[in-house]
mmCIF file of C-alpha atoms and ligand atoms in Angstrom:
data_model
loop_
_atom_site.group_PDB
_atom_site.id
_atom_site.type_symbol
_atom_site.label_atom_id
_atom_site.label_comp_id
_atom_site.label_asym_id
_atom_site.label_seq_id
_atom_site.Cartn_x
_atom_site.Cartn_y
_atom_site.Cartn_z
ATOM 1 C CA MET A 223 25.889 -6.104 -9.463
ATOM 2 C CA SER A 224 24.153 -5.271 -6.193
ATOM 3 C CA LEU A 225 23.433 -1.837 -4.797
ATOM 4 C CA LEU A 226 22.604 -3.330 -1.409
ATOM 5 C CA ALA A 227 25.576 -1.641 0.246
ATOM 6 C CA THR A 228 24.056 1.771 -0.354
ATOM 7 C CA LEU A 229 20.480 0.782 0.444
ATOM 8 C CA PRO A 230 18.726 0.114 3.746
ATOM 9 C CA ALA A 231 19.324 -3.526 4.716
ATOM 10 C CA VAL A 232 16.468 -5.994 5.068
ATOM 11 C CA VAL A 233 16.224 -8.749 7.656
ATOM 12 C CA GLY A 234 16.301 -12.191 6.039
ATOM 13 C CA ALA A 235 18.329 -11.187 2.998
ATOM 14 C CA ASP A 236 20.388 -14.351 3.516
ATOM 15 C CA LEU A 237 17.405 -16.689 3.855
ATOM 16 C CA THR A 238 17.835 -20.047 2.167
ATOM 17 C CA VAL A 239 14.933 -22.266 1.142
ATOM 18 C CA PRO A 240 14.616 -25.974 0.358
ATOM 19 C CA VAL A 241 14.669 -26.769 -3.354
ATOM 20 C CA GLY A 242 14.621 -30.457 -4.333
ATOM 21 C CA ASP A 243 17.388 -32.166 -2.406
ATOM 22 C CA GLY A 244 19.270 -28.961 -1.691
ATOM 23 C CA VAL A 245 18.812 -25.349 -0.695
ATOM 24 C CA LEU A 246 18.981 -22.066 -2.570
ATOM 25 C CA PRO A 247 19.157 -18.453 -1.418
ATOM 26 C CA TYR A 248 15.564 -17.233 -1.400
ATOM 27 C CA ALA A 249 14.768 -14.899 -4.279
ATOM 28 C CA ASN A 250 11.972 -12.842 -2.791
ATOM 29 C CA LEU A 251 10.077 -11.212 -5.654
ATOM 30 C CA ASP A 252 6.889 -10.712 -3.685
ATOM 31 C CA TYR A 253 7.466 -7.343 -2.050
ATOM 32 C CA ALA A 254 4.133 -5.969 -3.213
ATOM 33 C CA ALA A 255 2.355 -8.445 -0.935
ATOM 34 C CA SER A 256 4.473 -7.813 2.170
ATOM 35 C CA ALA A 257 7.996 -6.474 2.340
ATOM 36 C CA PRO A 258 10.556 -7.954 4.734
ATOM 37 C CA CYS A 259 11.484 -6.043 7.852
ATOM 38 C CA LEU A 260 14.216 -3.418 7.559
ATOM 39 C CA ALA A 261 17.201 -3.935 9.865
ATOM 40 C CA ALA A 262 16.616 -0.392 11.159
ATOM 41 C CA VAL A 263 13.016 -1.308 11.970
ATOM 42 C CA GLN A 264 14.093 -4.415 13.840
ATOM 43 C CA GLU A 265 16.585 -2.314 15.824
ATOM 44 C CA ALA A 266 13.984 0.336 16.652
ATOM 45 C CA VAL A 267 11.550 -2.284 17.924
ATOM 46 C CA THR A 268 14.276 -4.014 19.943
ATOM 47 C CA ARG A 269 15.238 -0.664 21.477
ATOM 48 C CA ALA A 270 11.627 0.087 22.407
ATOM 49 C CA LEU A 271 10.944 -3.275 24.032
ATOM 50 C CA PRO A 272 12.636 -2.808 27.444
ATOM 51 C CA THR A 273 10.465 0.230 28.186
ATOM 52 C CA TYR A 274 7.403 -1.174 26.463
ATOM 53 C CA SER A 275 4.310 -0.229 28.386
ATOM 54 C CA SER A 276 0.772 0.982 27.847
ATOM 55 C CA VAL A 277 0.523 4.517 26.504
ATOM 56 C CA HIS A 278 -1.305 7.639 27.704
ATOM 57 C CA ARG A 279 -2.410 8.334 31.262
ATOM 58 C CA GLY A 280 0.370 6.290 32.907
ATOM 59 C CA ALA A 281 2.582 8.138 35.389
ATOM 60 C CA GLY A 282 5.228 5.409 35.496
ATOM 61 C CA TYR A 283 8.515 5.945 33.709
ATOM 62 C CA ALA A 284 8.011 3.177 31.127
ATOM 63 C CA SER A 285 4.556 4.454 30.256
ATOM 64 C CA GLN A 286 5.949 7.962 29.828
ATOM 65 C CA VAL A 287 8.725 6.734 27.531
ATOM 66 C CA THR A 288 6.340 4.604 25.490
ATOM 67 C CA THR A 289 3.784 7.396 25.177
ATOM 68 C CA ARG A 290 6.530 9.658 23.903
ATOM 69 C CA ALA A 291 7.685 7.007 21.413
ATOM 70 C CA TYR A 292 4.129 6.536 20.134
ATOM 71 C CA GLU A 293 3.479 10.244 19.636
ATOM 72 C CA GLU A 294 6.939 10.760 18.142
ATOM 73 C CA ALA A 295 6.126 7.999 15.681
ATOM 74 C CA ARG A 296 3.005 9.911 14.704
ATOM 75 C CA GLY A 297 5.149 13.014 14.205
ATOM 76 C CA THR A 298 7.598 11.105 12.010
ATOM 77 C CA VAL A 299 4.803 9.786 9.815
ATOM 78 C CA ARG A 300 3.356 13.303 9.594
ATOM 79 C CA GLU A 301 6.740 14.584 8.422
ATOM 80 C CA PHE A 302 7.124 11.652 5.992
ATOM 81 C CA LEU A 303 3.880 12.761 4.321
ATOM 82 C CA GLY A 304 4.555 16.495 4.287
ATOM 83 C CA GLY A 305 2.482 17.465 7.324
ATOM 84 C CA PRO A 306 -1.147 16.309 7.089
ATOM 85 C CA GLN A 307 -3.468 17.564 9.842
ATOM 86 C CA ALA A 308 -4.315 14.138 11.230
ATOM 87 C CA VAL A 309 -2.361 10.874 11.319
ATOM 88 C CA VAL A 310 -4.547 8.067 12.592
ATOM 89 C CA PHE A 311 -2.850 4.757 13.306
ATOM 90 C CA VAL A 312 -4.935 1.858 12.045
ATOM 91 C CA ARG A 313 -4.181 -1.770 11.221
ATOM 92 C CA ASN A 314 -3.560 -1.480 7.488
ATOM 93 C CA THR A 315 -4.842 0.143 4.287
ATOM 94 C CA THR A 316 -8.054 -1.875 4.375
ATOM 95 C CA ASP A 317 -8.728 -0.596 7.868
ATOM 96 C CA ALA A 318 -7.884 2.963 6.806
ATOM 97 C CA PHE A 319 -10.434 2.978 3.987
ATOM 98 C CA ASN A 320 -13.073 1.354 6.161
ATOM 99 C CA LEU A 321 -12.518 4.113 8.710
ATOM 100 C CA LEU A 322 -12.735 6.789 6.037
ATOM 101 C CA ALA A 323 -15.882 5.207 4.579
ATOM 102 C CA ARG A 324 -17.528 5.547 7.988
ATOM 103 C CA ALA A 325 -16.233 9.071 8.456
ATOM 104 C CA VAL A 326 -17.487 10.657 5.236
ATOM 105 C CA PRO A 327 -20.567 12.805 5.810
ATOM 106 C CA ASN A 328 -23.917 11.215 5.036
ATOM 107 C CA GLY A 329 -24.792 11.412 1.377
ATOM 108 C CA THR A 330 -21.213 11.901 0.181
ATOM 109 C CA GLY A 331 -20.894 11.075 -3.510
ATOM 110 C CA VAL A 332 -17.999 8.627 -3.778
ATOM 111 C CA VAL A 333 -16.324 7.938 -7.115
ATOM 112 C CA VAL A 334 -13.963 4.987 -7.499
ATOM 113 C CA PHE A 335 -12.367 3.173 -10.418
ATOM 114 C CA ASP A 336 -12.967 -0.543 -10.944
ATOM 115 C CA SER A 337 -9.225 -0.968 -11.325
ATOM 116 C CA GLU A 338 -8.648 -0.418 -7.605
ATOM 117 C CA HIS A 339 -7.595 -2.960 -5.007
ATOM 118 C CA HIS A 340 -10.637 -4.350 -3.173
ATOM 119 C CA ALA A 341 -9.518 -2.488 -0.027
ATOM 120 C CA THR A 342 -10.105 0.774 -1.842
ATOM 121 C CA GLN A 343 -13.109 -0.309 -3.865
ATOM 122 C CA LEU A 344 -15.342 -2.142 -1.424
ATOM 123 C CA PRO A 345 -15.693 -0.149 1.829
ATOM 124 C CA TRP A 346 -18.118 2.426 0.341
ATOM 125 C CA ARG A 347 -21.803 1.840 0.828
ATOM 126 C CA HIS A 348 -22.687 3.595 -2.411
ATOM 127 C CA ALA A 349 -20.100 4.536 -4.971
ATOM 128 C CA VAL A 350 -20.096 5.515 -8.603
ATOM 129 C CA ARG A 351 -17.890 2.923 -10.260
ATOM 130 C CA LEU A 352 -15.797 3.851 -13.264
ATOM 131 C CA THR A 353 -14.469 1.308 -15.728
ATOM 132 C CA PRO A 354 -10.679 1.059 -15.960
ATOM 133 C CA PRO A 355 -9.671 3.988 -18.160
ATOM 134 C CA ALA A 356 -7.863 3.512 -21.476
ATOM 135 C CA THR A 357 -5.365 6.318 -20.788
ATOM 136 C CA PRO A 358 -4.397 8.567 -17.874
ATOM 137 C CA ALA A 359 -6.196 11.427 -19.653
ATOM 138 C CA ALA A 360 -9.310 9.250 -19.882
ATOM 139 C CA ALA A 361 -9.054 8.658 -16.120
ATOM 140 C CA VAL A 362 -9.146 12.392 -15.519
ATOM 141 C CA ALA A 363 -12.020 12.891 -17.978
ATOM 142 C CA ALA A 364 -14.089 10.058 -16.481
ATOM 143 C CA ALA A 365 -13.497 11.345 -12.952
ATOM 144 C CA ARG A 366 -14.521 14.853 -14.000
ATOM 145 C CA GLU A 367 -17.736 13.634 -15.554
ATOM 146 C CA ALA A 368 -18.611 11.479 -12.549
ATOM 147 C CA LEU A 369 -17.830 14.186 -9.978
ATOM 148 C CA GLU A 370 -19.813 16.779 -11.901
ATOM 149 C CA ALA A 371 -22.755 14.391 -12.099
ATOM 150 C CA CYS A 372 -22.807 13.803 -8.320
ATOM 151 C CA PRO A 373 -25.619 15.537 -6.461
ATOM 152 C CA VAL A 374 -24.662 18.750 -4.700
ATOM 153 C CA GLY A 375 -22.910 18.039 -1.412
ATOM 154 C CA PRO A 376 -19.686 16.413 -0.301
ATOM 155 C CA ARG A 377 -17.905 14.343 -2.906
ATOM 156 C CA LEU A 378 -14.869 12.096 -2.703
ATOM 157 C CA LEU A 379 -12.694 10.675 -5.453
ATOM 158 C CA VAL A 380 -10.842 7.533 -4.379
ATOM 159 C CA VAL A 381 -7.843 6.454 -6.386
ATOM 160 C CA THR A 382 -4.603 4.536 -6.137
ATOM 161 C CA ALA A 383 -1.201 6.169 -6.505
ATOM 162 C CA ALA A 384 0.192 3.009 -8.120
ATOM 163 C CA SER A 385 -1.479 -0.196 -9.209
ATOM 164 C CA ASN A 386 -0.680 -3.267 -7.149
ATOM 165 C CA VAL A 387 -1.117 -5.353 -10.315
ATOM 166 C CA THR A 388 0.729 -3.509 -13.071
ATOM 167 C CA GLY A 389 2.784 -1.100 -10.945
ATOM 168 C CA GLU A 390 1.615 1.737 -13.189
ATOM 169 C CA LEU A 391 1.593 5.213 -11.665
ATOM 170 C CA TRP A 392 -1.728 7.043 -11.650
ATOM 171 C CA PRO A 393 -2.026 10.760 -12.440
ATOM 172 C CA VAL A 394 -2.708 11.600 -8.831
ATOM 173 C CA ARG A 395 -1.783 15.294 -9.007
ATOM 174 C CA GLU A 396 -4.062 15.897 -11.990
ATOM 175 C CA LEU A 397 -6.865 13.992 -10.289
ATOM 176 C CA ALA A 398 -6.357 15.980 -7.070
ATOM 177 C CA ASP A 399 -6.510 19.274 -8.979
ATOM 178 C CA LEU A 400 -9.599 18.098 -10.778
ATOM 179 C CA ALA A 401 -11.303 16.936 -7.581
ATOM 180 C CA HIS A 402 -10.630 20.279 -5.943
ATOM 181 C CA ALA A 403 -11.816 22.202 -8.993
ATOM 182 C CA CYS A 404 -15.072 20.236 -8.712
ATOM 183 C CA GLY A 405 -15.341 21.013 -4.993
ATOM 184 C CA ALA A 406 -14.577 17.389 -4.132
ATOM 185 C CA ARG A 407 -11.885 15.712 -2.035
ATOM 186 C CA ILE A 408 -9.457 13.007 -3.014
ATOM 187 C CA ALA A 409 -8.385 9.930 -1.042
ATOM 188 C CA VAL A 410 -5.249 8.215 -2.272
ATOM 189 C CA ASP A 411 -4.368 4.572 -1.790
ATOM 190 C CA ALA A 412 -0.613 4.767 -1.316
ATOM 191 C CA ALA A 413 -0.198 1.165 -0.143
ATOM 192 C CA GLN A 414 2.253 0.332 -2.921
ATOM 193 C CA TYR A 415 3.580 3.777 -3.696
ATOM 194 C CA VAL A 416 5.123 4.718 -0.359
ATOM 195 C CA ALA A 417 7.635 1.858 -0.364
ATOM 196 C CA HIS A 418 9.014 2.958 -3.730
ATOM 197 C CA ARG A 419 8.759 6.741 -3.984
ATOM 198 C CA PRO A 420 8.585 9.732 -1.627
ATOM 199 C CA LEU A 421 4.994 10.884 -1.237
ATOM 200 C CA ASP A 422 4.293 14.512 -0.515
ATOM 201 C CA ALA A 423 0.674 14.360 0.554
ATOM 202 C CA THR A 424 0.305 18.131 0.453
ATOM 203 C CA GLY A 425 -2.800 18.800 -1.608
ATOM 204 C CA LEU A 426 -4.136 15.284 -1.075
ATOM 205 C CA ASP A 427 -7.050 15.192 1.312
ATOM 206 C CA TYR A 428 -6.493 11.628 2.561
ATOM 207 C CA VAL A 429 -3.725 9.084 2.189
ATOM 208 C CA ALA A 430 -3.729 5.471 3.348
ATOM 209 C CA PHE A 431 -0.983 2.867 3.547
ATOM 210 C CA SER A 432 0.185 -0.230 5.440
ATOM 211 C CA GLY A 433 3.319 -0.785 7.502
ATOM 212 C CA HIS A 434 3.796 -4.339 6.277
ATOM 213 C CA LYS A 435 4.355 -3.131 2.707
ATOM 214 C CA LEU A 436 6.741 -0.458 3.967
ATOM 215 C CA TYR A 437 9.234 -2.838 5.563
ATOM 216 C CA ALA A 438 7.555 -2.518 8.987
ATOM 217 C CA PRO A 439 5.616 -5.752 9.455
ATOM 218 C CA PHE A 440 4.231 -5.112 12.926
ATOM 219 C CA GLY A 441 0.557 -4.588 12.191
ATOM 220 C CA THR A 442 0.166 -0.848 11.850
ATOM 221 C CA GLY A 443 -1.151 1.270 9.005
ATOM 222 C CA VAL A 444 -2.071 4.898 8.529
ATOM 223 C CA LEU A 445 -4.976 7.051 7.496
ATOM 224 C CA ALA A 446 -3.693 10.596 7.217
ATOM 225 C CA GLY A 447 -5.379 13.745 6.063
ATOM 226 C CA ARG A 448 -7.862 16.444 6.850
ATOM 227 C CA ALA A 449 -9.191 16.550 10.374
ATOM 228 C CA ASP A 450 -12.721 17.958 9.952
ATOM 229 C CA TRP A 451 -14.580 14.856 8.751
ATOM 230 C CA LEU A 452 -12.621 12.706 11.193
ATOM 231 C CA ARG A 453 -13.521 14.999 14.089
ATOM 232 C CA ALA A 454 -17.187 15.069 13.148
ATOM 233 C CA ALA A 455 -17.552 11.324 12.511
ATOM 234 C CA ALA A 456 -18.729 8.749 15.000
ATOM 235 C CA PRO A 457 -15.672 7.041 16.540
ATOM 236 C CA TYR A 458 -14.511 4.155 14.370
ATOM 237 C CA LEU A 459 -13.844 2.119 17.505
ATOM 238 C CA ARG A 460 -15.930 2.827 20.593
ATOM 239 C CA GLY A 461 -14.060 2.397 23.839
ATOM 240 C CA GLY A 462 -11.424 3.720 26.195
ATOM 241 C CA GLY A 463 -9.075 6.374 24.889
ATOM 242 C CA ALA A 464 -11.635 7.862 22.503
ATOM 243 C CA THR A 465 -13.759 9.365 25.262
ATOM 244 C CA ARG A 466 -13.604 12.636 27.137
ATOM 245 C CA SER A 467 -16.062 11.423 29.749
ATOM 246 C CA VAL A 468 -18.654 8.743 30.408
ATOM 247 C CA ALA A 469 -21.376 9.637 32.899
ATOM 248 C CA LEU A 470 -23.039 7.314 35.371
ATOM 249 C CA ASP A 471 -26.211 7.517 33.322
ATOM 250 C CA GLY A 472 -24.310 6.266 30.254
ATOM 251 C CA ARG A 473 -23.911 9.571 28.426
ATOM 252 C CA VAL A 474 -20.641 9.578 26.501
ATOM 253 C CA GLU A 475 -18.674 12.569 25.421
ATOM 254 C CA TRP A 476 -16.173 11.587 22.730
ATOM 255 C CA THR A 477 -12.904 13.406 22.279
ATOM 256 C CA ALA A 478 -12.834 15.881 19.411
ATOM 257 C CA ASP A 479 -9.221 15.016 18.665
ATOM 258 C CA ALA A 480 -9.277 13.621 15.121
ATOM 259 C CA GLU A 481 -6.677 10.978 15.941
ATOM 260 C CA GLN A 482 -7.595 9.706 19.396
ATOM 261 C CA ARG A 483 -11.290 9.715 18.496
ATOM 262 C CA HIS A 484 -10.663 6.766 16.155
ATOM 263 C CA GLU A 485 -7.948 4.946 18.098
ATOM 264 C CA ALA A 486 -9.873 3.545 21.060
ATOM 265 C CA GLY A 487 -8.266 0.699 22.959
ATOM 266 C CA THR A 488 -4.604 0.030 23.610
ATOM 267 C CA PRO A 489 -2.775 1.009 20.441
ATOM 268 C CA ASN A 490 -0.155 -0.998 18.624
ATOM 269 C CA VAL A 491 2.804 1.013 19.899
ATOM 270 C CA LEU A 492 5.461 -1.264 18.477
ATOM 271 C CA GLY A 493 3.759 -1.142 15.096
ATOM 272 C CA ALA A 494 3.867 2.647 15.169
ATOM 273 C CA VAL A 495 7.513 2.675 16.285
ATOM 274 C CA ALA A 496 8.340 0.248 13.469
ATOM 275 C CA LEU A 497 6.498 2.282 10.866
ATOM 276 C CA ALA A 498 8.226 5.482 11.915
ATOM 277 C CA ALA A 499 11.635 3.789 11.734
ATOM 278 C CA ALA A 500 10.871 2.660 8.193
ATOM 279 C CA CYS A 501 9.786 6.180 7.216
ATOM 280 C CA ARG A 502 13.039 7.610 8.580
ATOM 281 C CA GLU A 503 15.220 4.999 6.933
ATOM 282 C CA LEU A 504 13.634 5.325 3.499
ATOM 283 C CA SER A 505 13.646 9.114 3.630
ATOM 284 C CA ALA A 506 17.407 9.139 4.241
ATOM 285 C CA ASP A 507 18.169 8.513 0.561
ATOM 286 C CA TRP A 508 15.215 8.189 -1.774
ATOM 287 C CA ASP A 509 17.421 8.801 -4.795
ATOM 288 C CA ALA A 510 19.350 5.593 -4.092
ATOM 289 C CA VAL A 511 16.132 3.622 -3.606
ATOM 290 C CA VAL A 512 14.596 4.869 -6.844
ATOM 291 C CA ALA A 513 17.801 4.461 -8.872
ATOM 292 C CA ALA A 514 18.324 0.872 -7.707
ATOM 293 C CA GLU A 515 14.752 -0.079 -8.471
ATOM 294 C CA THR A 516 14.738 1.587 -11.873
ATOM 295 C CA ARG A 517 17.825 -0.332 -12.911
ATOM 296 C CA LEU A 518 16.460 -3.660 -11.650
ATOM 297 C CA LEU A 519 13.101 -3.091 -13.304
ATOM 298 C CA GLU A 520 14.773 -2.449 -16.653
ATOM 299 C CA ARG A 521 16.757 -5.646 -16.243
ATOM 300 C CA LEU A 522 13.611 -7.563 -15.364
ATOM 301 C CA ARG A 523 11.584 -6.232 -18.257
ATOM 302 C CA SER A 524 14.254 -6.827 -20.844
ATOM 303 C CA GLY A 525 14.713 -10.360 -19.462
ATOM 304 C CA LEU A 526 10.993 -11.103 -19.555
ATOM 305 C CA ALA A 527 10.776 -9.810 -23.115
ATOM 306 C CA GLN A 528 12.993 -12.772 -24.081
ATOM 307 C CA VAL A 529 10.560 -15.360 -22.663
ATOM 308 C CA PRO A 530 8.386 -16.806 -25.463
ATOM 309 C CA GLY A 531 4.642 -16.559 -24.777
ATOM 310 C CA LEU A 532 4.998 -14.181 -21.835
ATOM 311 C CA ARG A 533 2.611 -11.234 -21.846
ATOM 312 C CA GLU A 534 3.159 -8.320 -19.520
ATOM 313 C CA LEU A 535 -0.088 -6.799 -18.293
ATOM 314 C CA SER A 536 -0.682 -3.075 -18.406
ATOM 315 C CA LEU A 537 -3.506 -0.600 -18.568
ATOM 316 C CA TRP A 538 -1.582 2.125 -20.309
ATOM 317 C CA GLY A 539 1.070 0.404 -22.373
ATOM 318 C CA PRO A 540 4.680 -0.591 -21.842
ATOM 319 C CA ASP A 541 6.060 2.947 -21.783
ATOM 320 C CA HIS A 542 3.885 4.296 -18.984
ATOM 321 C CA PRO A 543 5.942 4.952 -15.808
ATOM 322 C CA ARG A 544 5.612 2.295 -13.151
ATOM 323 C CA LEU A 545 7.000 0.972 -9.901
ATOM 324 C CA GLY A 546 8.957 -2.266 -9.646
ATOM 325 C CA ILE A 547 5.794 -4.353 -9.820
ATOM 326 C CA LEU A 548 4.922 -6.364 -12.876
ATOM 327 C CA ALA A 549 2.169 -8.892 -13.667
ATOM 328 C CA PHE A 550 2.259 -11.322 -16.548
ATOM 329 C CA THR A 551 0.755 -14.445 -18.049
ATOM 330 C CA VAL A 552 2.610 -17.274 -19.775
ATOM 331 C CA GLU A 553 0.849 -18.886 -22.707
ATOM 332 C CA GLY A 554 -0.024 -22.530 -22.083
ATOM 333 C CA HIS A 555 0.683 -22.393 -18.349
ATOM 334 C CA SER A 556 -1.618 -21.471 -15.484
ATOM 335 C CA ALA A 557 -0.396 -18.763 -13.155
ATOM 336 C CA ARG A 558 -0.424 -21.273 -10.317
ATOM 337 C CA ASP A 559 1.817 -23.688 -12.251
ATOM 338 C CA VAL A 560 4.248 -20.912 -13.114
ATOM 339 C CA ALA A 561 4.486 -19.721 -9.506
ATOM 340 C CA GLN A 562 4.840 -23.278 -8.219
ATOM 341 C CA HIS A 563 7.557 -24.084 -10.753
ATOM 342 C CA LEU A 564 9.503 -20.974 -9.745
ATOM 343 C CA ALA A 565 9.179 -21.802 -6.052
ATOM 344 C CA ASP A 566 9.827 -25.533 -6.209
ATOM 345 C CA ARG A 567 12.685 -25.564 -8.687
ATOM 346 C CA HIS A 568 14.272 -22.155 -8.320
ATOM 347 C CA GLY A 569 13.606 -20.935 -4.793
ATOM 348 C CA ILE A 570 11.740 -17.882 -6.070
ATOM 349 C CA GLY A 571 8.751 -16.284 -4.341
ATOM 350 C CA VAL A 572 6.251 -14.607 -6.676
ATOM 351 C CA ARG A 573 2.502 -14.191 -6.305
ATOM 352 C CA ASP A 574 -0.209 -15.692 -8.491
ATOM 353 C CA GLY A 575 -3.924 -14.993 -8.549
ATOM 354 C CA LYS A 576 -6.037 -11.889 -8.961
ATOM 355 C CA PHE A 577 -4.243 -9.776 -6.366
ATOM 356 C CA CYS A 578 -7.497 -8.609 -4.693
ATOM 357 C CA ALA A 579 -8.261 -6.685 -7.863
ATOM 358 C CA HIS A 580 -10.706 -9.024 -9.598
ATOM 359 C CA PRO A 581 -12.356 -6.440 -11.867
ATOM 360 C CA LEU A 582 -8.978 -5.157 -13.036
ATOM 361 C CA LEU A 583 -7.754 -8.678 -13.819
ATOM 362 C CA ALA A 584 -10.976 -9.370 -15.717
ATOM 363 C CA HIS A 585 -10.445 -6.159 -17.673
ATOM 364 C CA LEU A 586 -6.803 -6.900 -18.447
ATOM 365 C CA LEU A 587 -7.430 -10.551 -19.344
ATOM 366 C CA GLY A 588 -10.776 -10.108 -21.058
ATOM 367 C CA GLY A 589 -13.083 -11.992 -18.670
ATOM 368 C CA SER A 590 -15.889 -10.993 -16.345
ATOM 369 C CA GLY A 591 -13.974 -11.707 -13.143
ATOM 370 C CA GLY A 592 -16.566 -14.231 -11.968
ATOM 371 C CA CYS A 593 -15.682 -16.937 -9.456
ATOM 372 C CA ASP A 594 -15.778 -19.739 -12.023
ATOM 373 C CA GLU A 595 -13.131 -18.193 -14.236
ATOM 374 C CA ASP A 596 -9.424 -18.678 -13.912
ATOM 375 C CA GLY A 597 -8.363 -15.234 -15.121
ATOM 376 C CA THR A 598 -5.244 -15.181 -13.009
ATOM 377 C CA ALA A 599 -1.724 -13.887 -13.530
ATOM 378 C CA VAL A 600 1.720 -14.002 -11.963
ATOM 379 C CA ARG A 601 3.172 -10.938 -10.248
ATOM 380 C CA ALA A 602 6.846 -10.241 -9.599
ATOM 381 C CA SER A 603 7.687 -7.278 -7.400
ATOM 382 C CA LEU A 604 11.007 -5.774 -6.429
ATOM 383 C CA GLY A 605 12.266 -4.251 -3.213
ATOM 384 C CA LEU A 606 15.312 -3.302 -1.203
ATOM 385 C CA GLY A 607 16.661 -6.858 -0.904
ATOM 386 C CA THR A 608 16.365 -7.609 -4.612
ATOM 387 C CA VAL A 609 19.610 -8.192 -6.505
ATOM 388 C CA ASP A 610 20.420 -8.874 -10.146
ATOM 389 C CA GLU A 611 20.770 -12.591 -9.501
ATOM 390 C CA HIS A 612 17.139 -12.823 -8.310
ATOM 391 C CA VAL A 613 15.930 -11.182 -11.484
ATOM 392 C CA ASP A 614 18.159 -13.322 -13.680
ATOM 393 C CA ARG A 615 17.026 -16.470 -11.880
ATOM 394 C CA LEU A 616 13.396 -15.575 -12.492
ATOM 395 C CA VAL A 617 14.006 -15.080 -16.188
ATOM 396 C CA ALA A 618 16.018 -18.315 -16.430
ATOM 397 C CA GLY A 619 13.314 -20.210 -14.521
ATOM 398 C CA LEU A 620 10.628 -18.974 -16.879
ATOM 399 C CA ARG A 621 12.707 -19.792 -19.927
ATOM 400 C CA GLU A 622 13.230 -23.295 -18.616
ATOM 401 C CA LEU A 623 9.465 -23.683 -18.084
ATOM 402 C CA VAL A 624 8.472 -22.637 -21.573
ATOM 403 C CA GLY A 625 11.291 -24.723 -23.077
HETATM 404 N N1 PLP B 165 -4.200 -1.132 -1.753
HETATM 405 C C1 PLP B 165 -3.239 -1.657 -2.496
HETATM 406 C C2 PLP B 165 -2.801 -0.940 -3.741
HETATM 407 C C3 PLP B 165 -2.655 -2.859 -2.122
HETATM 408 O O1 PLP B 165 -1.678 -3.386 -2.865
HETATM 409 C C4 PLP B 165 -3.106 -3.502 -0.947
HETATM 410 C C5 PLP B 165 -2.538 -4.794 -0.534
HETATM 411 O O2 PLP B 165 -2.101 -5.573 -1.328
HETATM 412 C C6 PLP B 165 -4.101 -2.892 -0.192
HETATM 413 C C7 PLP B 165 -4.632 -1.702 -0.627
HETATM 414 C C8 PLP B 165 -4.586 -3.495 1.076
HETATM 415 O O3 PLP B 165 -3.560 -3.504 2.003
HETATM 416 P P1 PLP B 165 -3.730 -4.272 3.387
HETATM 417 O O4 PLP B 165 -3.933 -5.711 3.032
HETATM 418 O O5 PLP B 165 -2.447 -4.028 4.073
HETATM 419 O O6 PLP B 165 -4.889 -3.698 4.059
#
């Protein structure tokens, strides 16, 4: 059964791929890496193209229309997130956290779990690193201890809303309450979460995500949140658009606008238009999106449970709530061989490797994460174009591999 009729359509749902001497419909189970473009996103970009022009300060009609489209896109994203003070358009989640890392006040105590994606883990110059917690309650306890141990001054807890490896949901609300009780702020990596669940960012100080994982693959991401640190920080990019004035003697006065201050240069208007279209389309019926994914995930997990030697990876056990993202190993087969077999013989796209989360993989697989170790896994991830047949083909392909 497919629920596609009630869900937003994706471009490329009818893609076929070469397999041996023939072709097969592509079973894309790699949404967590990059999701295909939504049809509504493609339409929005196509509609914007005839008036495409450079934004801000242009008196011409096309520039006016494009400026309006860009700022309306910002408004849509703001609404999508429940109304944060600032919505800065960046390239992706990695860019968002690098911007935030430069914007935190000097001496900020940053606390981050080792289970994070590298984009969330690496931008901080100094951070207290916490080992992957054994339970959600342990995550809260470890964060409390670390935040309380930070020297007096600004503090920031950085955490994912959902793991890009196991799909498990993190106790973000509890961690936000805790951070605030400790006088700290919280920054949430919503790169995976926002494509699967509505995110009300009220009460979260910062949220980051990428358009290409949200069915808007046009090179835009978002850092949204409180304006004060962003206003006070040195501009992330120095150049036109971020300035109020530049004097003949070289003195620069930067704009105090939290958004424009960090968006110097010609912005990616089409990326912003695309992202806003995706936000609108997903928000139209979240219940349908969640219901379809929940059903497919159950089908996938019960199918995988029938594959001998397959081990599903998780931090917090099989019953912990998760998104439609699932990593596994297959005894006796390298992750690369499994992924290649699925691609070459069954026309299935999955991901293999360490998913830019080396410490987490080392933790889950019992290694150190060093470069000379294999320590890899296979990840299957679901999205709006996924149908039962894709899931069943994956399970059948794995069963064939293990014999
Ligand atoms: N955070 C998570 C949870 C991710 O899954 C990813 C990408 O896989 C990122 C951050 C980085 O996203 P990007 O590569 O778009 O910067």
